[in-house]
């Protein structure tokens, strides 16, 4: 395994991600920001943040598989959410949980959540990019 996820003493323990990823692999994979498009480029879950988060995570999983990896190889996620407010956290967590159930893993690598004014397509509410390390 090229990734070890840890919560060092002295830092808070966060349920939805770990504070640090220690890598030992030899290939770095950068996954472009994934939005809620299906394979045909149709937006999934228009107006539904949880559905879009789920689709974004599934798309990241597909991209990782195409590079020979999985969420087990992710060292860092960056999540961009349109008009973020803390009240949206349950929807974000619901989407992550639904994607995790389909992927067979709850993705918990270090993550950064960034609120943005808009994304490239007005219907998109979230975009997720990943960095993975493969053996």
Short mmCIF file of C-alpha atoms in Angstrom, two decimals:
data_model
loop_
_atom_site.label_atom_id
_atom_site.label_comp_id
_atom_site.label_asym_id
_atom_site.label_seq_id
_atom_site.Cartn_x
_atom_site.Cartn_y
_atom_site.Cartn_z
CA UNK A 1 0.00 0.00 0.00
CA UNK A 2 1.49 3.34 -1.06
CA UNK A 3 -0.64 5.47 1.31
CA UNK A 4 -0.85 5.52 5.10
CA UNK A 5 -3.52 7.84 6.52
CA UNK A 6 -2.94 9.15 10.04
CA UNK A 7 -4.25 11.64 12.58
CA UNK A 8 -1.15 12.74 14.50
CA UNK A 9 -1.42 13.44 18.23
CA UNK A 10 -2.04 17.13 18.78
CA UNK A 11 -4.42 17.50 15.81
CA UNK A 12 -8.19 17.05 16.00
CA UNK A 13 -9.69 13.79 14.79
CA UNK A 14 -12.19 14.50 11.98
CA UNK A 15 -14.67 11.77 11.04
CA UNK A 16 -14.75 12.47 7.31
CA UNK A 17 -11.00 12.67 6.61
CA UNK A 18 -7.54 12.07 8.07
CA UNK A 19 -5.13 14.92 8.70
CA UNK A 20 -2.06 13.44 7.00
CA UNK A 21 -1.26 11.05 4.16
CA UNK A 22 2.21 9.50 4.13
CA UNK A 23 3.14 8.11 0.73
CA UNK A 24 5.72 5.60 -0.42
CA UNK A 25 4.67 4.86 -4.00
CA UNK A 26 6.48 5.64 -7.19
CA UNK A 27 3.74 7.04 -9.48
CA UNK A 28 1.74 10.18 -8.81
CA UNK A 29 -1.69 10.45 -10.40
CA UNK A 30 -3.42 13.83 -10.65
CA UNK A 31 -7.15 13.56 -11.35
CA UNK A 32 -8.69 16.67 -12.89
CA UNK A 33 -11.64 18.18 -11.09
CA UNK A 34 -14.60 15.87 -11.60
CA UNK A 35 -18.11 17.27 -11.84
CA UNK A 36 -21.52 15.58 -11.86
CA UNK A 37 -21.44 14.46 -15.49
CA UNK A 38 -22.27 10.91 -16.44
CA UNK A 39 -20.29 9.11 -19.16
CA UNK A 40 -22.33 10.92 -21.83
CA UNK A 41 -21.63 14.39 -20.41
CA UNK A 42 -25.14 14.79 -18.96
CA UNK A 43 -25.38 16.50 -15.56
CA UNK A 44 -26.58 14.11 -12.84
CA UNK A 45 -28.67 15.49 -9.97
CA UNK A 46 -29.31 19.00 -11.20
CA UNK A 47 -30.08 21.11 -8.12
CA UNK A 48 -29.26 18.19 -5.75
CA UNK A 49 -25.95 18.65 -3.94
CA UNK A 50 -25.88 15.14 -2.44
CA UNK A 51 -26.49 13.51 -5.84
CA UNK A 52 -23.80 15.63 -7.45
CA UNK A 53 -21.27 14.85 -4.70
CA UNK A 54 -22.02 11.17 -5.19
CA UNK A 55 -21.48 11.41 -8.96
CA UNK A 56 -18.25 13.38 -8.51
CA UNK A 57 -16.82 10.72 -6.19
CA UNK A 58 -17.89 7.97 -8.61
CA UNK A 59 -16.19 9.86 -11.44
CA UNK A 60 -13.00 10.21 -9.38
CA UNK A 61 -13.18 6.46 -8.74
CA UNK A 62 -13.54 5.80 -12.47
CA UNK A 63 -10.59 8.06 -13.26
CA UNK A 64 -8.44 6.33 -10.63
CA UNK A 65 -9.38 2.90 -11.99
CA UNK A 66 -8.34 4.08 -15.45
CA UNK A 67 -4.89 4.81 -14.02
CA UNK A 68 -4.73 1.45 -12.25
CA UNK A 69 -5.69 2.78 -8.81
CA UNK A 70 -8.57 3.23 -6.40
CA UNK A 71 -9.60 5.46 -3.51
CA UNK A 72 -7.15 3.48 -1.37
CA UNK A 73 -4.41 5.29 -3.32
CA UNK A 74 -5.71 8.85 -2.80
CA UNK A 75 -3.34 11.09 -0.86
CA UNK A 76 -5.39 14.31 -1.12
CA UNK A 77 -8.82 15.52 -2.23
CA UNK A 78 -9.91 19.07 -2.94
CA UNK A 79 -13.65 19.72 -2.95
CA UNK A 80 -15.09 22.92 -4.43
CA UNK A 81 -18.71 23.67 -3.50
CA UNK A 82 -20.76 26.50 -5.00
CA UNK A 83 -22.12 28.94 -2.39
CA UNK A 84 -20.85 26.82 0.50
CA UNK A 85 -22.41 27.26 3.93
CA UNK A 86 -22.03 24.94 6.94
CA UNK A 87 -25.72 24.06 6.60
CA UNK A 88 -24.81 22.13 3.43
CA UNK A 89 -22.56 19.68 5.34
CA UNK A 90 -25.28 17.01 5.78
CA UNK A 91 -25.83 16.97 1.99
CA UNK A 92 -22.10 16.69 1.37
CA UNK A 93 -21.81 13.83 3.87
CA UNK A 94 -24.85 12.09 2.38
CA UNK A 95 -23.29 12.20 -1.09
CA UNK A 96 -19.97 10.89 0.23
CA UNK A 97 -21.75 8.08 2.08
CA UNK A 98 -23.78 7.08 -0.99
CA UNK A 99 -20.67 7.07 -3.18
CA UNK A 100 -18.75 5.11 -0.56
CA UNK A 101 -21.46 2.45 -0.51
CA UNK A 102 -21.21 2.06 -4.29
CA UNK A 103 -17.40 2.15 -4.29
CA UNK A 104 -17.10 -0.22 -1.35
CA UNK A 105 -14.95 2.26 0.59
CA UNK A 106 -15.45 5.39 2.64
CA UNK A 107 -12.91 7.85 1.20
CA UNK A 108 -11.11 9.56 4.10
CA UNK A 109 -7.83 10.98 2.75
CA UNK A 110 -6.80 14.50 3.74
CA UNK A 111 -9.23 16.91 2.12
CA UNK A 112 -9.74 20.61 1.62
CA UNK A 113 -13.21 22.07 1.19
CA UNK A 114 -13.37 25.39 -0.66
CA UNK A 115 -16.48 27.46 -1.19
CA UNK A 116 -16.63 29.06 -4.64
CA UNK A 117 -18.99 31.51 -6.33
CA UNK A 118 -19.53 29.34 -9.41
CA UNK A 119 -18.12 26.51 -11.51
CA UNK A 120 -17.71 26.32 -15.30
CA UNK A 121 -21.26 25.03 -15.89
CA UNK A 122 -24.09 26.76 -13.97
CA UNK A 123 -25.80 23.43 -13.13
CA UNK A 124 -22.70 22.09 -11.36
CA UNK A 125 -22.74 22.52 -7.59
CA UNK A 126 -19.51 20.67 -6.74
CA UNK A 127 -16.17 19.68 -8.27
CA UNK A 128 -13.69 17.24 -6.75
CA UNK A 129 -10.05 16.73 -7.70
CA UNK A 130 -7.70 14.07 -6.38
CA UNK A 131 -4.02 13.29 -6.08
CA UNK A 132 -3.12 9.61 -5.76
CA UNK A 133 0.10 7.70 -5.26
CA UNK A 134 0.48 4.26 -6.86
CA UNK A 135 3.15 1.62 -6.21
#
